[in-house]
């Protein structure tokens, strides 16, 4: 009898131990502990995107959002700067207050970042710059940058125009070009504008006007409409992105003119950048856009690789360039050469 009572007490004790009796009551205690340690192990990234002006930008944002997911161990705070540097500065200050692990900045323009980047450095938060660049007096205000060589893109399109028009026997002084620029002061605008301006000077092209279309379709349409009223001899339109090109083509056609590469017979040649927007790519297949320099927006995995390198205590290269192609469906030009490198012209 005594023995069996002891056995019963023993058993009760065992059940108590297994069931966790005696612990302070904490519903889901285990799960709560786990989620706390999981949250601690997340890498927190504050991403200040400059806006949502183009298809390139949407693809870039999507690449970041689909890379920095909780599944992969990240906690991402995404802020859209609505095209205003002041909003981006506010976002970065908020990231500093939240003590994020990394700040990723896609800056609208190059200038004006020194103070806020110094604040991030004082808070010991590494900053990775993506896409466009910042013009900081002290290059150590950010860890590294990844993006495109925008001047190279401009040189590629210019080399294509040169090769094509030479083949057609068109005199350089008969090229009457307008440049619908991107947002003024952004690296993409500065590089692409420089690529064309230098080529025009070197080859003797008539570069008649440079006007900003702010990288949007609406502005591209508006600016092209005004340029057609101002000049009656435009035969090349250099658009600094595809969205502007779509707007410009609309304006040209609405003015009763034909878009295409046959400038000797009155067509207006349109060239552009990105190769992301589906409509622009189909215009390129039809020859309405004669040539597009690719600009690759899929920077999410590239930024992640930089963060992973920093996590391991490595120092990644300061400037990381993306390889890009050139597209045209016009068979006349098979390849172009820029800076001793030959680029095959590919089908869009
Ligand atoms: O070409 C344009 C966008 O900075 C590379 O910005 C980016 C440019 C891109 O609005 O479409």
mmCIF file of C-alpha atoms and ligand atoms in Angstrom:
data_model
loop_
_atom_site.group_PDB
_atom_site.id
_atom_site.type_symbol
_atom_site.label_atom_id
_atom_site.label_comp_id
_atom_site.label_asym_id
_atom_site.label_seq_id
_atom_site.Cartn_x
_atom_site.Cartn_y
_atom_site.Cartn_z
ATOM 1 C CA UNK A 1 0.000 0.000 0.000
ATOM 2 C CA UNK A 2 2.742 2.472 1.058
ATOM 3 C CA UNK A 3 4.848 1.428 -1.924
ATOM 4 C CA UNK A 4 2.047 2.033 -4.376
ATOM 5 C CA UNK A 5 1.376 5.460 -2.812
ATOM 6 C CA UNK A 6 5.021 6.389 -3.292
ATOM 7 C CA UNK A 7 4.825 5.235 -6.882
ATOM 8 C CA UNK A 8 1.773 7.461 -7.389
ATOM 9 C CA UNK A 9 3.588 10.499 -5.894
ATOM 10 C CA UNK A 10 6.588 9.757 -8.067
ATOM 11 C CA UNK A 11 4.389 9.587 -11.159
ATOM 12 C CA UNK A 12 2.609 12.836 -10.284
ATOM 13 C CA UNK A 13 5.974 14.543 -9.847
ATOM 14 C CA UNK A 14 7.108 13.268 -13.227
ATOM 15 C CA UNK A 15 3.935 14.515 -14.937
ATOM 16 C CA UNK A 16 4.446 17.853 -13.202
ATOM 17 C CA UNK A 17 8.010 18.090 -14.480
ATOM 18 C CA UNK A 18 7.108 17.181 -18.067
ATOM 19 C CA UNK A 19 4.135 19.554 -18.114
ATOM 20 C CA UNK A 20 6.194 22.349 -16.586
ATOM 21 C CA UNK A 21 4.195 22.787 -13.317
ATOM 22 C CA UNK A 22 5.799 25.197 -10.905
ATOM 23 C CA UNK A 23 6.964 27.601 -13.670
ATOM 24 C CA UNK A 24 5.400 31.009 -13.486
ATOM 25 C CA UNK A 25 2.349 31.026 -15.699
ATOM 26 C CA UNK A 26 3.319 32.261 -19.107
ATOM 27 C CA UNK A 27 1.039 31.431 -21.984
ATOM 28 C CA UNK A 28 3.124 30.488 -25.037
ATOM 29 C CA UNK A 29 6.205 31.077 -22.922
ATOM 30 C CA UNK A 30 8.338 28.966 -25.193
ATOM 31 C CA UNK A 31 7.110 30.596 -28.386
ATOM 32 C CA UNK A 32 7.611 34.070 -26.912
ATOM 33 C CA UNK A 33 11.226 33.338 -26.001
ATOM 34 C CA UNK A 34 11.832 31.986 -29.482
ATOM 35 C CA UNK A 35 10.369 35.040 -31.206
ATOM 36 C CA UNK A 36 12.450 37.375 -29.076
ATOM 37 C CA UNK A 37 15.650 35.605 -29.975
ATOM 38 C CA UNK A 38 14.550 35.416 -33.641
ATOM 39 C CA UNK A 39 13.911 39.177 -33.726
ATOM 40 C CA UNK A 40 17.329 39.745 -32.212
ATOM 41 C CA UNK A 41 18.943 37.726 -34.950
ATOM 42 C CA UNK A 42 17.257 39.697 -37.755
ATOM 43 C CA UNK A 43 19.445 42.070 -39.719
ATOM 44 C CA UNK A 44 17.560 45.355 -39.762
ATOM 45 C CA UNK A 45 17.856 47.340 -42.982
ATOM 46 C CA UNK A 46 16.455 50.831 -43.518
ATOM 47 C CA UNK A 47 16.008 51.471 -47.252
ATOM 48 C CA UNK A 48 15.463 55.026 -48.459
ATOM 49 C CA UNK A 49 14.219 54.796 -52.040
ATOM 50 C CA UNK A 50 14.085 58.106 -53.914
ATOM 51 C CA UNK A 51 10.660 57.734 -55.483
ATOM 52 C CA UNK A 52 8.540 55.865 -58.013
ATOM 53 C CA UNK A 53 9.081 57.867 -61.193
ATOM 54 C CA UNK A 54 9.680 55.085 -63.718
ATOM 55 C CA UNK A 55 9.379 51.384 -64.509
ATOM 56 C CA UNK A 56 13.068 51.071 -63.753
ATOM 57 C CA UNK A 57 12.410 52.413 -60.256
ATOM 58 C CA UNK A 58 9.468 50.043 -59.640
ATOM 59 C CA UNK A 59 11.607 47.068 -60.685
ATOM 60 C CA UNK A 60 14.390 48.288 -58.416
ATOM 61 C CA UNK A 61 12.057 48.645 -55.407
ATOM 62 C CA UNK A 62 10.585 45.205 -56.080
ATOM 63 C CA UNK A 63 14.069 43.688 -56.215
ATOM 64 C CA UNK A 64 14.887 45.178 -52.805
ATOM 65 C CA UNK A 65 11.576 44.159 -51.210
ATOM 66 C CA UNK A 66 11.821 40.587 -52.476
ATOM 67 C CA UNK A 67 15.436 40.241 -51.328
ATOM 68 C CA UNK A 68 15.222 41.595 -47.785
ATOM 69 C CA UNK A 69 12.513 39.292 -46.444
ATOM 70 C CA UNK A 70 11.934 37.932 -42.955
ATOM 71 C CA UNK A 71 12.365 34.397 -44.308
ATOM 72 C CA UNK A 72 15.911 35.278 -45.161
ATOM 73 C CA UNK A 73 16.539 36.857 -41.784
ATOM 74 C CA UNK A 74 15.983 40.531 -42.570
ATOM 75 C CA UNK A 75 13.705 43.128 -41.148
ATOM 76 C CA UNK A 76 13.309 45.805 -43.837
ATOM 77 C CA UNK A 77 12.027 49.321 -43.256
ATOM 78 C CA UNK A 78 11.186 50.794 -46.661
ATOM 79 C CA UNK A 79 10.642 54.526 -47.190
ATOM 80 C CA UNK A 80 9.663 56.164 -50.479
ATOM 81 C CA UNK A 81 11.139 59.668 -50.694
ATOM 82 C CA UNK A 82 8.562 60.876 -53.275
ATOM 83 C CA UNK A 83 11.339 62.454 -55.346
ATOM 84 C CA UNK A 84 12.363 64.799 -52.533
ATOM 85 C CA UNK A 85 15.775 64.770 -50.927
ATOM 86 C CA UNK A 86 14.315 66.328 -47.749
ATOM 87 C CA UNK A 87 12.079 63.261 -47.327
ATOM 88 C CA UNK A 88 15.065 60.984 -47.758
ATOM 89 C CA UNK A 89 17.019 62.877 -45.110
ATOM 90 C CA UNK A 90 14.076 62.538 -42.707
ATOM 91 C CA UNK A 91 13.913 58.797 -43.436
ATOM 92 C CA UNK A 92 17.620 58.348 -42.719
ATOM 93 C CA UNK A 93 17.276 60.240 -39.409
ATOM 94 C CA UNK A 94 14.425 57.913 -38.497
ATOM 95 C CA UNK A 95 16.551 54.854 -39.342
ATOM 96 C CA UNK A 96 19.290 56.221 -37.075
ATOM 97 C CA UNK A 97 16.791 56.688 -34.251
ATOM 98 C CA UNK A 98 15.577 53.132 -34.737
ATOM 99 C CA UNK A 99 19.186 51.972 -34.591
ATOM 100 C CA UNK A 100 18.992 49.836 -37.728
ATOM 101 C CA UNK A 101 21.951 47.621 -38.620
ATOM 102 C CA UNK A 102 22.375 49.041 -42.146
ATOM 103 C CA UNK A 103 21.114 52.010 -44.108
ATOM 104 C CA UNK A 104 20.649 51.585 -47.860
ATOM 105 C CA UNK A 105 20.298 54.851 -49.753
ATOM 106 C CA UNK A 106 19.154 55.271 -53.370
ATOM 107 C CA UNK A 107 19.774 59.040 -53.583
ATOM 108 C CA UNK A 108 17.711 61.364 -55.780
ATOM 109 C CA UNK A 109 20.592 63.699 -56.506
ATOM 110 C CA UNK A 110 24.315 63.658 -55.802
ATOM 111 C CA UNK A 111 24.790 66.740 -53.608
ATOM 112 C CA UNK A 112 23.707 67.587 -50.077
ATOM 113 C CA UNK A 113 24.226 64.350 -48.143
ATOM 114 C CA UNK A 114 27.238 65.208 -45.969
ATOM 115 C CA UNK A 115 25.460 66.123 -42.713
ATOM 116 C CA UNK A 116 23.024 63.247 -42.574
ATOM 117 C CA UNK A 117 25.701 60.740 -43.568
ATOM 118 C CA UNK A 118 27.925 62.099 -40.787
ATOM 119 C CA UNK A 119 25.067 61.489 -38.370
ATOM 120 C CA UNK A 120 24.870 57.868 -39.563
ATOM 121 C CA UNK A 121 28.603 57.484 -39.158
ATOM 122 C CA UNK A 122 28.488 58.927 -35.622
ATOM 123 C CA UNK A 123 25.802 56.343 -34.845
ATOM 124 C CA UNK A 124 28.144 53.660 -36.315
ATOM 125 C CA UNK A 125 25.578 52.538 -38.883
ATOM 126 C CA UNK A 126 27.127 51.528 -42.208
ATOM 127 C CA UNK A 127 25.543 53.123 -45.291
ATOM 128 C CA UNK A 128 25.365 51.384 -48.653
ATOM 129 C CA UNK A 129 24.599 53.628 -51.617
ATOM 130 C CA UNK A 130 22.737 52.026 -54.505
ATOM 131 C CA UNK A 131 22.016 53.124 -58.109
ATOM 132 C CA UNK A 132 22.878 56.867 -58.261
ATOM 133 C CA UNK A 133 25.807 58.225 -56.302
ATOM 134 C CA UNK A 134 26.354 60.738 -53.535
ATOM 135 C CA UNK A 135 28.911 63.464 -53.900
ATOM 136 C CA UNK A 136 30.337 63.416 -50.366
ATOM 137 C CA UNK A 137 33.453 65.389 -49.469
ATOM 138 C CA UNK A 138 34.591 62.461 -47.332
ATOM 139 C CA UNK A 139 34.227 59.162 -49.207
ATOM 140 C CA UNK A 140 34.296 57.318 -45.875
ATOM 141 C CA UNK A 141 30.821 58.624 -45.094
ATOM 142 C CA UNK A 142 29.484 55.535 -46.868
ATOM 143 C CA UNK A 143 30.791 51.973 -47.006
ATOM 144 C CA UNK A 144 30.293 51.212 -50.666
ATOM 145 C CA UNK A 145 28.186 51.770 -53.773
ATOM 146 C CA UNK A 146 26.643 49.497 -56.388
ATOM 147 C CA UNK A 147 25.104 50.670 -59.658
ATOM 148 C CA UNK A 148 25.653 51.398 -63.327
ATOM 149 C CA UNK A 149 28.271 53.299 -65.277
ATOM 150 C CA UNK A 150 25.903 55.925 -66.657
ATOM 151 C CA UNK A 151 28.457 57.744 -68.759
ATOM 152 C CA UNK A 152 29.398 54.436 -70.379
ATOM 153 C CA UNK A 153 25.718 53.908 -71.183
ATOM 154 C CA UNK A 154 25.663 57.340 -72.865
ATOM 155 C CA UNK A 155 28.827 56.543 -74.796
ATOM 156 C CA UNK A 156 27.331 53.273 -76.006
ATOM 157 C CA UNK A 157 24.197 54.934 -77.396
ATOM 158 C CA UNK A 158 26.342 57.650 -78.992
ATOM 159 C CA UNK A 159 28.605 55.001 -80.547
ATOM 160 C CA UNK A 160 25.534 53.273 -81.958
ATOM 161 C CA UNK A 161 24.236 56.546 -83.484
ATOM 162 C CA UNK A 162 27.665 57.196 -84.992
ATOM 163 C CA UNK A 163 28.009 53.689 -86.465
ATOM 164 C CA UNK A 164 24.474 53.688 -87.869
ATOM 165 C CA UNK A 165 24.553 57.140 -89.449
ATOM 166 C CA UNK A 166 28.031 56.581 -90.897
ATOM 167 C CA UNK A 167 26.795 53.408 -92.562
ATOM 168 C CA UNK A 168 23.903 55.364 -94.041
ATOM 169 C CA UNK A 169 26.305 58.028 -95.329
ATOM 170 C CA UNK A 170 24.726 60.818 -93.277
ATOM 171 C CA UNK A 171 26.985 63.813 -92.652
ATOM 172 C CA UNK A 172 27.557 64.382 -88.885
ATOM 173 C CA UNK A 173 26.506 68.038 -89.209
ATOM 174 C CA UNK A 174 23.122 66.833 -90.494
ATOM 175 C CA UNK A 175 22.306 65.197 -87.158
ATOM 176 C CA UNK A 176 19.996 67.655 -85.351
ATOM 177 C CA UNK A 177 19.676 66.243 -81.874
ATOM 178 C CA UNK A 178 17.637 67.130 -78.796
ATOM 179 C CA UNK A 179 18.353 65.588 -75.420
ATOM 180 C CA UNK A 180 15.426 64.975 -73.061
ATOM 181 C CA UNK A 181 17.440 64.708 -69.885
ATOM 182 C CA UNK A 182 16.671 62.882 -66.666
ATOM 183 C CA UNK A 183 16.212 64.566 -63.278
ATOM 184 C CA UNK A 184 18.868 67.256 -63.107
ATOM 185 C CA UNK A 185 21.693 66.551 -60.667
ATOM 186 C CA UNK A 186 21.161 62.792 -60.580
ATOM 187 C CA UNK A 187 24.104 60.592 -61.558
ATOM 188 C CA UNK A 188 22.067 58.903 -64.298
ATOM 189 C CA UNK A 189 21.368 62.321 -65.860
ATOM 190 C CA UNK A 190 24.903 63.642 -65.415
ATOM 191 C CA UNK A 191 26.545 60.571 -66.988
ATOM 192 C CA UNK A 192 24.120 60.142 -69.881
ATOM 193 C CA UNK A 193 24.159 63.870 -70.689
ATOM 194 C CA UNK A 194 27.953 63.899 -70.653
ATOM 195 C CA UNK A 195 28.164 60.834 -72.905
ATOM 196 C CA UNK A 196 26.124 62.570 -75.599
ATOM 197 C CA UNK A 197 27.578 66.070 -75.198
ATOM 198 C CA UNK A 198 31.142 64.781 -75.579
ATOM 199 C CA UNK A 199 30.221 62.696 -78.629
ATOM 200 C CA UNK A 200 28.444 65.672 -80.247
ATOM 201 C CA UNK A 201 31.502 67.853 -79.701
ATOM 202 C CA UNK A 202 33.894 65.190 -80.943
ATOM 203 C CA UNK A 203 31.939 64.135 -84.039
ATOM 204 C CA UNK A 204 30.458 67.497 -85.022
ATOM 205 C CA UNK A 205 26.785 66.705 -84.379
ATOM 206 C CA UNK A 206 24.290 69.549 -83.971
ATOM 207 C CA UNK A 207 23.115 69.146 -80.355
ATOM 208 C CA UNK A 208 20.353 71.775 -80.367
ATOM 209 C CA UNK A 209 18.836 71.529 -76.884
ATOM 210 C CA UNK A 210 19.061 69.783 -73.524
ATOM 211 C CA UNK A 211 15.834 69.909 -71.500
ATOM 212 C CA UNK A 212 14.850 67.806 -68.494
ATOM 213 C CA UNK A 213 11.956 65.372 -68.754
ATOM 214 C CA UNK A 214 12.444 64.240 -65.145
ATOM 215 C CA UNK A 215 12.518 60.560 -66.151
ATOM 216 C CA UNK A 216 8.721 60.478 -66.549
ATOM 217 C CA UNK A 217 6.420 59.754 -69.464
ATOM 218 C CA UNK A 218 4.276 62.832 -68.808
ATOM 219 C CA UNK A 219 7.231 65.195 -68.772
ATOM 220 C CA UNK A 220 8.741 63.457 -71.813
ATOM 221 C CA UNK A 221 5.553 64.081 -73.795
ATOM 222 C CA UNK A 222 5.279 67.701 -72.635
ATOM 223 C CA UNK A 223 8.923 68.566 -73.314
ATOM 224 C CA UNK A 224 8.919 66.894 -76.752
ATOM 225 C CA UNK A 225 5.774 68.774 -77.747
ATOM 226 C CA UNK A 226 7.481 72.064 -76.878
ATOM 227 C CA UNK A 227 10.711 71.108 -78.682
ATOM 228 C CA UNK A 228 8.796 70.287 -81.869
ATOM 229 C CA UNK A 229 7.310 73.787 -81.778
ATOM 230 C CA UNK A 230 10.725 75.329 -81.215
ATOM 231 C CA UNK A 231 12.672 73.444 -83.921
ATOM 232 C CA UNK A 232 11.476 72.112 -87.262
ATOM 233 C CA UNK A 233 14.557 70.056 -88.091
ATOM 234 C CA UNK A 234 14.887 67.611 -85.166
ATOM 235 C CA UNK A 235 15.917 64.186 -86.470
ATOM 236 C CA UNK A 236 17.349 62.498 -83.359
ATOM 237 C CA UNK A 237 15.734 62.432 -79.896
ATOM 238 C CA UNK A 238 18.002 61.158 -77.128
ATOM 239 C CA UNK A 239 15.774 60.280 -74.151
ATOM 240 C CA UNK A 240 17.550 59.571 -70.888
ATOM 241 C CA UNK A 241 15.068 56.798 -70.020
ATOM 242 C CA UNK A 242 12.381 54.679 -71.651
ATOM 243 C CA UNK A 243 9.451 56.356 -69.929
ATOM 244 C CA UNK A 244 10.448 59.695 -71.441
ATOM 245 C CA UNK A 245 10.834 57.970 -74.815
ATOM 246 C CA UNK A 246 7.274 56.627 -74.655
ATOM 247 C CA UNK A 247 5.972 60.144 -73.933
ATOM 248 C CA UNK A 248 8.172 61.696 -76.642
ATOM 249 C CA UNK A 249 7.026 59.168 -79.272
ATOM 250 C CA UNK A 250 3.450 60.015 -78.436
ATOM 251 C CA UNK A 251 4.159 63.736 -78.906
ATOM 252 C CA UNK A 252 5.984 63.154 -82.217
ATOM 253 C CA UNK A 253 3.161 61.041 -83.602
ATOM 254 C CA UNK A 254 0.535 63.492 -82.367
ATOM 255 C CA UNK A 255 2.378 66.189 -84.333
ATOM 256 C CA UNK A 256 1.883 64.040 -87.451
ATOM 257 C CA UNK A 257 5.515 62.966 -87.761
ATOM 258 C CA UNK A 258 6.952 59.490 -88.123
ATOM 259 C CA UNK A 259 9.246 57.851 -85.619
ATOM 260 C CA UNK A 260 12.017 55.586 -86.925
ATOM 261 C CA UNK A 261 15.665 55.268 -87.954
ATOM 262 C CA UNK A 262 15.248 56.448 -91.577
ATOM 263 C CA UNK A 263 16.210 60.046 -90.916
ATOM 264 C CA UNK A 264 17.290 60.611 -94.539
ATOM 265 C CA UNK A 265 13.596 60.248 -95.418
ATOM 266 C CA UNK A 266 12.143 62.402 -92.681
ATOM 267 C CA UNK A 267 11.765 59.957 -89.815
ATOM 268 C CA UNK A 268 12.725 61.032 -86.298
ATOM 269 C CA UNK A 269 15.081 58.605 -84.570
ATOM 270 C CA UNK A 270 14.456 57.951 -80.868
ATOM 271 C CA UNK A 271 17.089 56.346 -78.644
ATOM 272 C CA UNK A 272 16.864 55.653 -74.922
ATOM 273 C CA UNK A 273 17.977 53.861 -71.753
ATOM 274 C CA UNK A 274 16.789 51.131 -69.336
ATOM 275 C CA UNK A 275 15.174 48.281 -71.286
ATOM 276 C CA UNK A 276 12.789 47.471 -68.426
ATOM 277 C CA UNK A 277 9.399 48.782 -69.595
ATOM 278 C CA UNK A 278 7.580 46.238 -71.811
ATOM 279 C CA UNK A 279 6.102 48.858 -74.123
ATOM 280 C CA UNK A 280 9.526 50.394 -74.711
ATOM 281 C CA UNK A 281 10.968 46.967 -75.506
ATOM 282 C CA UNK A 282 8.206 46.291 -78.004
ATOM 283 C CA UNK A 283 8.797 49.756 -79.548
ATOM 284 C CA UNK A 284 12.437 48.724 -79.873
ATOM 285 C CA UNK A 285 11.423 45.486 -81.625
ATOM 286 C CA UNK A 286 9.331 47.539 -84.090
ATOM 287 C CA UNK A 287 12.162 50.036 -84.649
ATOM 288 C CA UNK A 288 10.236 52.944 -83.112
ATOM 289 C CA UNK A 289 13.016 53.143 -80.550
ATOM 290 C CA UNK A 290 16.200 52.614 -82.546
ATOM 291 C CA UNK A 291 18.501 51.654 -79.716
ATOM 292 C CA UNK A 292 18.344 51.173 -75.931
ATOM 293 C CA UNK A 293 21.308 51.009 -73.563
ATOM 294 C CA UNK A 294 20.384 48.545 -70.849
ATOM 295 C CA UNK A 295 20.294 49.785 -67.275
ATOM 296 C CA UNK A 296 19.844 46.908 -64.862
ATOM 297 C CA UNK A 297 17.604 47.634 -61.839
ATOM 298 C CA UNK A 298 17.905 44.299 -60.012
ATOM 299 C CA UNK A 299 20.164 45.506 -57.241
ATOM 300 C CA UNK A 300 18.511 43.675 -54.294
ATOM 301 C CA UNK A 301 20.799 40.589 -54.399
ATOM 302 C CA UNK A 302 23.836 42.820 -55.034
ATOM 303 C CA UNK A 303 23.124 44.947 -51.975
ATOM 304 C CA UNK A 304 22.520 41.768 -49.971
ATOM 305 C CA UNK A 305 25.942 40.407 -51.019
ATOM 306 C CA UNK A 306 27.548 43.656 -49.805
ATOM 307 C CA UNK A 307 25.715 43.446 -46.460
ATOM 308 C CA UNK A 308 26.756 39.814 -46.050
ATOM 309 C CA UNK A 309 30.377 40.750 -46.742
ATOM 310 C CA UNK A 310 30.205 43.515 -44.107
ATOM 311 C CA UNK A 311 28.550 41.093 -41.667
ATOM 312 C CA UNK A 312 31.554 38.780 -42.022
ATOM 313 C CA UNK A 313 33.878 41.685 -41.305
ATOM 314 C CA UNK A 314 35.152 41.858 -44.910
ATOM 315 C CA UNK A 315 35.531 45.144 -46.740
ATOM 316 C CA UNK A 316 33.853 44.934 -50.130
ATOM 317 C CA UNK A 317 35.086 47.026 -53.081
ATOM 318 C CA UNK A 318 34.078 50.657 -52.727
ATOM 319 C CA UNK A 319 32.526 50.947 -56.219
ATOM 320 C CA UNK A 320 30.724 48.003 -57.756
ATOM 321 C CA UNK A 321 29.645 48.275 -61.386
ATOM 322 C CA UNK A 322 27.043 46.178 -63.128
ATOM 323 C CA UNK A 323 27.670 44.762 -66.627
ATOM 324 C CA UNK A 324 25.107 45.949 -69.146
ATOM 325 C CA UNK A 325 24.119 45.345 -72.755
ATOM 326 C CA UNK A 326 22.952 47.374 -75.705
ATOM 327 C CA UNK A 327 19.784 46.512 -77.628
ATOM 328 C CA UNK A 328 18.600 47.288 -81.152
ATOM 329 C CA UNK A 329 16.495 45.403 -83.667
ATOM 330 C CA UNK A 330 18.063 47.313 -86.568
ATOM 331 C CA UNK A 331 20.444 44.793 -88.088
ATOM 332 C CA UNK A 332 22.859 47.314 -89.679
ATOM 333 C CA UNK A 333 25.060 47.722 -86.602
ATOM 334 C CA UNK A 334 26.316 44.374 -85.264
ATOM 335 C CA UNK A 335 28.576 45.694 -82.530
ATOM 336 C CA UNK A 336 30.010 48.906 -81.112
ATOM 337 C CA UNK A 337 33.309 49.583 -79.430
ATOM 338 C CA UNK A 338 33.704 51.904 -76.435
ATOM 339 C CA UNK A 339 36.989 52.271 -74.564
ATOM 340 C CA UNK A 340 38.529 49.299 -76.391
ATOM 341 C CA UNK A 341 35.690 46.984 -75.372
ATOM 342 C CA UNK A 342 33.450 45.561 -78.050
ATOM 343 C CA UNK A 343 29.735 45.182 -77.212
ATOM 344 C CA UNK A 344 27.553 42.991 -79.402
ATOM 345 C CA UNK A 345 24.270 44.711 -80.235
ATOM 346 C CA UNK A 346 21.543 42.353 -79.028
ATOM 347 C CA UNK A 347 17.879 41.918 -79.942
ATOM 348 C CA UNK A 348 15.597 43.692 -77.476
HETATM 349 O O1 LIG B 1 17.413 55.010 -65.712
HETATM 350 C C1 LIG B 1 15.448 55.926 -64.746
HETATM 351 C C2 LIG B 1 15.104 56.162 -63.336
HETATM 352 O O2 LIG B 1 18.828 56.145 -61.647
HETATM 353 C C3 LIG B 1 19.308 54.434 -63.191
HETATM 354 O O3 LIG B 1 16.328 56.539 -62.748
HETATM 355 C C4 LIG B 1 18.260 55.243 -62.533
HETATM 356 C C5 LIG B 1 17.371 55.981 -63.497
HETATM 357 C C6 LIG B 1 16.689 55.143 -64.546
HETATM 358 O O4 LIG B 1 14.096 56.973 -63.115
HETATM 359 O O5 LIG B 1 14.441 55.243 -65.438
#
